[in-house]
Each structure stands twice: as structure tokens, then as C-alpha cells.
CSV table of N, CA, C and O in Angstrom, one decimal:
chain,number,residue,atom,x,y,z
A,1,MET,N,45.7,75.5,-76.2
A,1,MET,CA,45.4,75.4,-74.8
A,1,MET,C,44.3,76.4,-74.4
A,1,MET,O,44.3,77.4,-75.0
A,2,ARG,N,43.5,75.9,-73.5
A,2,ARG,CA,42.5,76.8,-73.1
A,2,ARG,C,43.0,77.7,-71.9
A,2,ARG,O,43.8,77.3,-71.1
A,3,PRO,N,42.5,78.9,-71.8
A,3,PRO,CA,42.9,79.8,-70.8
A,3,PRO,C,42.4,79.3,-69.4
A,3,PRO,O,41.3,78.7,-69.3
A,4,HIS,N,43.2,79.5,-68.4
A,4,HIS,CA,42.8,79.1,-67.0
A,4,HIS,C,41.9,80.1,-66.5
A,4,HIS,O,42.2,81.3,-66.5
A,5,THR,N,40.8,79.6,-66.0
A,5,THR,CA,39.8,80.6,-65.4
A,5,THR,C,40.1,80.6,-63.9
A,5,THR,O,40.9,79.8,-63.3
A,6,LEU,N,39.5,81.6,-63.2
A,6,LEU,CA,39.7,81.8,-61.8
A,6,LEU,C,39.2,80.6,-61.0
A,6,LEU,O,39.9,80.1,-60.1
A,7,THR,N,38.1,80.0,-61.5
A,7,THR,CA,37.5,78.9,-60.8
A,7,THR,C,38.5,77.7,-60.9
A,7,THR,O,38.7,77.0,-59.9
A,8,SER,N,39.0,77.4,-62.1
A,8,SER,CA,39.9,76.3,-62.2
A,8,SER,C,41.2,76.5,-61.4
A,8,SER,O,41.8,75.5,-60.9
A,9,ARG,N,41.7,77.7,-61.3
A,9,ARG,CA,42.9,78.0,-60.5
A,9,ARG,C,42.6,77.8,-59.0
A,9,ARG,O,43.4,77.2,-58.3
A,10,ILE,N,41.5,78.2,-58.5
A,10,ILE,CA,41.1,78.0,-57.1
A,10,ILE,C,40.9,76.5,-56.8
A,10,ILE,O,41.4,76.0,-55.8
A,11,ALA,N,40.2,75.8,-57.7
A,11,ALA,CA,40.0,74.4,-57.5
A,11,ALA,C,41.3,73.6,-57.5
A,11,ALA,O,41.6,72.7,-56.7
A,12,ALA,N,42.3,74.0,-58.4
A,12,ALA,CA,43.6,73.4,-58.5
A,12,ALA,C,44.4,73.6,-57.2
A,12,ALA,O,45.1,72.8,-56.7
A,13,SER,N,44.2,74.8,-56.6
A,13,SER,CA,44.9,75.1,-55.3
A,13,SER,C,44.3,74.4,-54.1
A,13,SER,O,45.0,74.1,-53.1
A,14,VAL,N,43.0,74.1,-54.1
A,14,VAL,CA,42.3,73.6,-53.0
A,14,VAL,C,42.2,72.1,-53.0
A,14,VAL,O,42.5,71.4,-52.0
A,15,LEU,N,41.9,71.5,-54.2
A,15,LEU,CA,41.7,70.1,-54.3
A,15,LEU,C,43.1,69.4,-54.4
A,15,LEU,O,44.0,69.9,-55.0
A,16,PRO,N,43.2,68.2,-53.8
A,16,PRO,CA,44.4,67.4,-53.9
A,16,PRO,C,44.7,67.0,-55.4
A,16,PRO,O,43.8,66.8,-56.2
A,17,ARG,N,46.0,66.8,-55.7
A,17,ARG,CA,46.4,66.4,-57.0
A,17,ARG,C,46.1,64.9,-57.3
A,17,ARG,O,45.8,64.6,-58.5
A,18,GLU,N,46.1,64.1,-56.4
A,18,GLU,CA,45.9,62.6,-56.6
A,18,GLU,C,44.4,62.4,-56.9
A,18,GLU,O,43.6,62.9,-56.2
A,19,ALA,N,44.2,61.6,-57.9
A,19,ALA,CA,42.8,61.4,-58.3
A,19,ALA,C,42.0,60.6,-57.2
A,19,ALA,O,40.8,60.9,-57.0
A,20,TRP,N,42.6,59.7,-56.5
A,20,TRP,CA,41.9,58.9,-55.5
A,20,TRP,C,41.5,59.8,-54.4
A,20,TRP,O,40.4,59.6,-53.8
A,21,LYS,N,42.2,60.9,-54.0
A,21,LYS,CA,41.8,61.8,-53.0
A,21,LYS,C,40.7,62.6,-53.4
A,21,LYS,O,39.8,62.9,-52.6
A,22,ARG,N,40.7,63.1,-54.6
A,22,ARG,CA,39.5,63.8,-55.2
A,22,ARG,C,38.3,63.0,-55.2
A,22,ARG,O,37.2,63.4,-54.8
A,23,ASN,N,38.4,61.7,-55.6
A,23,ASN,CA,37.3,60.8,-55.6
A,23,ASN,C,36.8,60.6,-54.2
A,23,ASN,O,35.6,60.5,-53.9
A,24,GLU,N,37.7,60.4,-53.2
A,24,GLU,CA,37.3,60.2,-51.8
A,24,GLU,C,36.5,61.4,-51.3
A,24,GLU,O,35.5,61.3,-50.6
A,25,ILE,N,36.9,62.6,-51.7
A,25,ILE,CA,36.2,63.8,-51.3
A,25,ILE,C,34.8,63.8,-51.9
A,25,ILE,O,33.8,64.1,-51.2
A,26,ALA,N,34.7,63.5,-53.2
A,26,ALA,CA,33.4,63.5,-53.9
A,26,ALA,C,32.5,62.4,-53.2
A,26,ALA,O,31.3,62.7,-53.0
A,27,VAL,N,33.0,61.3,-52.9
A,27,VAL,CA,32.1,60.2,-52.3
A,27,VAL,C,31.7,60.6,-50.9
A,27,VAL,O,30.5,60.4,-50.6
A,28,ASN,N,32.5,61.2,-50.2
A,28,ASN,CA,32.1,61.7,-48.8
A,28,ASN,C,31.1,62.8,-48.9
A,28,ASN,O,30.1,62.8,-48.1
A,29,ILE,N,31.2,63.7,-49.8
A,29,ILE,CA,30.2,64.7,-50.0
A,29,ILE,C,28.9,64.1,-50.4
A,29,ILE,O,27.8,64.5,-49.9
A,30,ALA,N,28.9,63.2,-51.4
A,30,ALA,CA,27.7,62.5,-51.8
A,30,ALA,C,27.0,61.7,-50.7
A,30,ALA,O,25.8,61.8,-50.5
A,31,ALA,N,27.8,61.0,-49.9
A,31,ALA,CA,27.2,60.3,-48.8
A,31,ALA,C,26.6,61.2,-47.8
A,31,ALA,O,25.6,60.9,-47.2
A,32,GLY,N,27.3,62.3,-47.5
A,32,GLY,CA,26.7,63.3,-46.6
A,32,GLY,C,25.4,63.9,-47.1
A,32,GLY,O,24.4,64.1,-46.3
A,33,LEU,N,25.3,64.1,-48.4
A,33,LEU,CA,24.0,64.6,-49.0
A,33,LEU,C,22.9,63.6,-48.9
A,33,LEU,O,21.8,63.9,-48.6
A,34,VAL,N,23.3,62.3,-49.1
A,34,VAL,CA,22.3,61.3,-49.0
A,34,VAL,C,21.8,61.2,-47.6
A,34,VAL,O,20.6,61.0,-47.3
A,35,PHE,N,22.7,61.2,-46.6
A,35,PHE,CA,22.3,61.1,-45.2
A,35,PHE,C,21.4,62.3,-44.9
A,35,PHE,O,20.4,62.2,-44.2
A,36,PHE,N,21.8,63.5,-45.3
A,36,PHE,CA,21.0,64.7,-45.1
A,36,PHE,C,19.6,64.6,-45.7
A,36,PHE,O,18.6,64.9,-45.0
A,37,GLY,N,19.5,64.1,-46.9
A,37,GLY,CA,18.2,63.9,-47.5
A,37,GLY,C,17.3,62.9,-46.8
A,37,GLY,O,16.1,63.0,-46.6
A,38,PHE,N,18.0,61.8,-46.3
A,38,PHE,CA,17.3,60.8,-45.6
A,38,PHE,C,16.7,61.3,-44.3
A,38,PHE,O,15.5,61.0,-43.9
A,39,THR,N,17.5,62.1,-43.6
A,39,THR,CA,17.0,62.7,-42.3
A,39,THR,C,15.9,63.7,-42.6
A,39,THR,O,15.0,63.9,-41.7
A,40,LEU,N,15.9,64.4,-43.7
A,40,LEU,CA,14.8,65.3,-44.0
A,40,LEU,C,13.5,64.6,-44.3
A,40,LEU,O,12.4,65.2,-44.1
A,41,VAL,N,13.5,63.4,-44.8
A,41,VAL,CA,12.3,62.7,-45.1
A,41,VAL,C,11.6,62.1,-43.9
A,41,VAL,O,10.4,62.0,-43.8
A,42,MET,N,12.5,61.7,-42.9
A,42,MET,CA,11.9,61.0,-41.7
A,42,MET,C,10.7,61.6,-41.0
A,42,MET,O,9.8,60.9,-40.8
A,43,PRO,N,10.8,62.9,-40.8
A,43,PRO,CA,9.6,63.5,-40.1
A,43,PRO,C,8.3,63.5,-40.9
A,43,PRO,O,7.2,63.5,-40.3
A,44,PHE,N,8.4,63.5,-42.2
A,44,PHE,CA,7.3,63.6,-43.1
A,44,PHE,C,6.8,62.2,-43.6
A,44,PHE,O,5.7,62.1,-44.2
A,45,LEU,N,7.5,61.2,-43.3
A,45,LEU,CA,7.2,59.8,-43.8
A,45,LEU,C,5.8,59.4,-43.3
A,45,LEU,O,5.0,58.8,-44.1
A,46,PRO,N,5.4,59.6,-42.1
A,46,PRO,CA,4.0,59.2,-41.7
A,46,PRO,C,2.9,59.9,-42.5
A,46,PRO,O,1.9,59.3,-42.8
A,47,LEU,N,3.2,61.1,-42.9
A,47,LEU,CA,2.2,61.8,-43.7
A,47,LEU,C,2.1,61.2,-45.1
A,47,LEU,O,1.0,61.0,-45.6
A,48,TYR,N,3.2,60.8,-45.7
A,48,TYR,CA,3.2,60.1,-47.0
A,48,TYR,C,2.5,58.7,-46.9
A,48,TYR,O,1.8,58.3,-47.8
A,49,VAL,N,2.8,58.0,-45.8
A,49,VAL,CA,2.2,56.7,-45.6
A,49,VAL,C,0.7,56.8,-45.5
A,49,VAL,O,-0.1,56.1,-46.1
A,50,GLU,N,0.2,57.8,-44.8
A,50,GLU,CA,-1.2,58.1,-44.7
A,50,GLU,C,-1.8,58.4,-46.0
A,50,GLU,O,-2.9,58.0,-46.4
A,51,GLU,N,-1.1,59.2,-46.8
A,51,GLU,CA,-1.5,59.6,-48.1
A,51,GLU,C,-1.7,58.4,-49.0
A,51,GLU,O,-2.5,58.4,-50.0
A,52,LEU,N,-0.9,57.3,-48.8
A,52,LEU,CA,-1.0,56.1,-49.6
A,52,LEU,C,-2.2,55.3,-49.2
A,52,LEU,O,-2.5,54.3,-49.9
A,53,GLY,N,-2.9,55.6,-48.2
A,53,GLY,CA,-4.1,55.0,-47.8
A,53,GLY,C,-4.1,54.1,-46.6
A,53,GLY,O,-5.1,53.5,-46.2
A,54,VAL,N,-3.0,54.2,-45.8
A,54,VAL,CA,-3.0,53.4,-44.6
A,54,VAL,C,-3.7,54.2,-43.5
A,54,VAL,O,-3.5,55.4,-43.3
A,55,LYS,N,-4.7,53.6,-42.8
A,55,LYS,CA,-5.5,54.2,-41.8
A,55,LYS,C,-5.1,53.8,-40.4
A,55,LYS,O,-4.8,52.6,-40.2
A,56,GLY,N,-5.3,54.6,-39.5
A,56,GLY,CA,-5.0,54.3,-38.1
A,56,GLY,C,-3.6,54.7,-37.7
A,56,GLY,O,-2.6,54.4,-38.4
A,57,VAL,N,-3.5,55.2,-36.5
A,57,VAL,CA,-2.2,55.7,-36.0
A,57,VAL,C,-1.2,54.5,-35.9
A,57,VAL,O,0.0,54.6,-36.2
A,58,GLY,N,-1.7,53.4,-35.3
A,58,GLY,CA,-0.8,52.3,-35.1
A,58,GLY,C,-0.2,51.7,-36.4
A,58,GLY,O,1.0,51.4,-36.6
A,59,LYS,N,-1.1,51.6,-37.4
A,59,LYS,CA,-0.7,51.1,-38.7
A,59,LYS,C,0.3,52.0,-39.5
A,59,LYS,O,1.2,51.6,-40.1
A,60,ILE,N,0.0,53.3,-39.3
A,60,ILE,CA,0.8,54.3,-39.9
A,60,ILE,C,2.2,54.3,-39.3
A,60,ILE,O,3.2,54.3,-40.0
A,61,ALA,N,2.3,54.1,-38.0
A,61,ALA,CA,3.5,54.1,-37.3
A,61,ALA,C,4.3,52.8,-37.7
A,61,ALA,O,5.5,52.8,-37.9
A,62,LEU,N,3.6,51.7,-37.8
A,62,LEU,CA,4.2,50.4,-38.2
A,62,LEU,C,4.8,50.5,-39.6
A,62,LEU,O,6.0,50.1,-39.8
A,63,TRP,N,4.0,51.0,-40.5
A,63,TRP,CA,4.6,51.1,-41.9
A,63,TRP,C,5.7,52.1,-42.0
A,63,TRP,O,6.6,51.9,-42.8
A,64,SER,N,5.6,53.2,-41.3
A,64,SER,CA,6.7,54.2,-41.3
A,64,SER,C,8.0,53.5,-40.7
A,64,SER,O,9.1,53.7,-41.3
A,65,GLY,N,7.8,52.8,-39.7
A,65,GLY,CA,9.0,52.1,-39.1
A,65,GLY,C,9.6,51.1,-40.0
A,65,GLY,O,10.8,50.9,-40.2
A,66,ILE,N,8.7,50.3,-40.7
A,66,ILE,CA,9.2,49.3,-41.7
A,66,ILE,C,10.0,50.0,-42.8
A,66,ILE,O,11.1,49.6,-43.2
A,67,LEU,N,9.4,51.1,-43.3
A,67,LEU,CA,10.0,51.8,-44.4
A,67,LEU,C,11.4,52.5,-44.0
A,67,LEU,O,12.3,52.5,-44.8
A,68,LEU,N,11.4,52.9,-42.8
A,68,LEU,CA,12.7,53.5,-42.3
A,68,LEU,C,13.8,52.5,-42.0
A,68,LEU,O,14.9,52.7,-42.0
A,69,SER,N,13.3,51.2,-41.7
A,69,SER,CA,14.3,50.2,-41.3
A,69,SER,C,14.8,49.4,-42.5
A,69,SER,O,15.8,48.7,-42.4
A,70,VAL,N,14.2,49.5,-43.7
A,70,VAL,CA,14.6,48.7,-44.9
A,70,VAL,C,16.0,49.1,-45.4
A,70,VAL,O,16.8,48.2,-45.6
A,71,PRO,N,16.3,50.4,-45.6
A,71,PRO,CA,17.6,50.7,-46.1
A,71,PRO,C,18.8,50.2,-45.2
A,71,PRO,O,19.7,49.6,-45.7
A,72,PRO,N,18.7,50.4,-43.9
A,72,PRO,CA,19.8,49.9,-43.0
A,72,PRO,C,19.9,48.3,-43.1
A,72,PRO,O,21.0,47.8,-43.1
A,73,LEU,N,18.7,47.7,-43.1
A,73,LEU,CA,18.7,46.3,-43.2
A,73,LEU,C,19.3,45.8,-44.5
A,73,LEU,O,20.1,44.8,-44.5
A,74,LEU,N,19.0,46.4,-45.6
A,74,LEU,CA,19.6,46.0,-46.9
A,74,LEU,C,21.1,46.3,-46.9
A,74,LEU,O,21.9,45.5,-47.5
A,75,ARG,N,21.6,47.4,-46.3
A,75,ARG,CA,23.0,47.6,-46.2
A,75,ARG,C,23.7,46.5,-45.4
A,75,ARG,O,24.7,46.1,-45.7
A,76,ARG,N,23.0,46.1,-44.3
A,76,ARG,CA,23.6,45.0,-43.5
A,76,ARG,C,23.7,43.7,-44.3
A,76,ARG,O,24.6,43.0,-44.2
A,77,LEU,N,22.6,43.4,-45.0
A,77,LEU,CA,22.6,42.1,-45.7
A,77,LEU,C,23.5,42.1,-47.0
A,77,LEU,O,24.1,41.1,-47.3
A,78,LEU,N,23.5,43.2,-47.7
A,78,LEU,CA,24.2,43.3,-49.0
A,78,LEU,C,25.7,43.8,-48.8
A,78,LEU,O,26.4,43.7,-49.8
A,79,GLY,N,26.0,44.3,-47.7
A,79,GLY,CA,27.4,44.8,-47.5
A,79,GLY,C,28.5,43.8,-47.8
A,79,GLY,O,29.4,44.1,-48.5
A,80,PRO,N,28.4,42.6,-47.2
A,80,PRO,CA,29.4,41.6,-47.5
A,80,PRO,C,29.5,41.3,-49.0
A,80,PRO,O,30.6,41.1,-49.6
A,81,PHE,N,28.4,41.2,-49.7
A,81,PHE,CA,28.4,40.9,-51.1
A,81,PHE,C,29.1,42.0,-51.9
A,81,PHE,O,30.0,41.7,-52.7
A,82,TRP,N,28.8,43.3,-51.6
A,82,TRP,CA,29.4,44.4,-52.3
A,82,TRP,C,30.9,44.4,-52.0
A,82,TRP,O,31.7,44.9,-52.8
A,83,GLY,N,31.3,44.1,-50.8
A,83,GLY,CA,32.7,44.0,-50.4
A,83,GLY,C,33.4,43.0,-51.2
A,83,GLY,O,34.5,43.2,-51.6
A,84,ARG,N,32.8,41.8,-51.4
A,84,ARG,CA,33.5,40.8,-52.2
A,84,ARG,C,33.6,41.2,-53.6
A,84,ARG,O,34.6,41.0,-54.3
A,85,VAL,N,32.6,41.9,-54.2
A,85,VAL,CA,32.6,42.4,-55.5
A,85,VAL,C,33.8,43.4,-55.7
A,85,VAL,O,34.5,43.4,-56.6
A,86,ALA,N,33.9,44.3,-54.7
A,86,ALA,CA,34.9,45.3,-54.7
A,86,ALA,C,36.3,44.7,-54.6
A,86,ALA,O,37.2,45.1,-55.3
A,87,ASP,N,36.4,43.7,-53.8
A,87,ASP,CA,37.7,43.0,-53.6
A,87,ASP,C,38.1,42.3,-54.9
A,87,ASP,O,39.3,42.3,-55.3
A,88,ARG,N,37.1,41.7,-55.6
A,88,ARG,CA,37.4,40.9,-56.8
A,88,ARG,C,37.7,41.8,-58.0
A,88,ARG,O,38.6,41.5,-58.8
A,89,TYR,N,36.9,42.8,-58.2
A,89,TYR,CA,36.9,43.6,-59.4
A,89,TYR,C,37.5,45.0,-59.2
A,89,TYR,O,37.6,45.7,-60.2
A,90,GLY,N,37.7,45.4,-58.0
A,90,GLY,CA,38.2,46.7,-57.7
A,90,GLY,C,39.6,46.9,-58.1
A,90,GLY,O,40.3,46.0,-58.7
A,91,MET,N,40.1,48.1,-57.8
A,91,MET,CA,41.5,48.4,-58.2
A,91,MET,C,42.5,47.5,-57.4
A,91,MET,O,42.2,47.2,-56.2
A,92,SER,N,43.5,47.1,-58.0
A,92,SER,CA,44.4,46.1,-57.3
A,92,SER,C,45.6,46.9,-56.7
A,92,SER,O,46.0,47.9,-57.1
């Protein structure tokens, strides 16, 4: 047996014993980090679009808006598909 470290004892006392609860915590933390990263990119996106060669304030704003709207649009379109996949192949 390996000796228990202080970190593992603290984690065992803080984290829930059930695996699905630990997974839920991990997924929520990951989703929060993704959201945080997405909001950090938004103010700088027009600068990146301009760096790609788009000229003019109107065109830069248009392409920035398109790029910012694609992820929510894809979530809206593909959400039902991933829901069916999860229902079919997920845990029973």
C-alpha cells in the first residue's frame, strides 16, 4: 500500500465519494473555464480578424459577429443530436 499524502487526505475529505458527483464537479469546472476563456477572447477578436486581412470597420465588425455567433448556433443545432446519442449510448 502506498502511504497517504496530505493532499490525498484533504481531497478525500472534500470531494464526494460517489464517482458521478466527482465527475459532475469536474465537468462544471471545465465548462466554467471554457466560458471564462471565451469571454476573454471576445474583446480581442476584432484585432485578430483585422490581422487576418479584413479591412474596414464594418467588415471587421461583421466577421467578428459571425465568429462569435457560430459556437452558440452549433450548440443549438447539434444539441438534440448529442442528446439522442447520450440517451442511446449513455449510462442506463
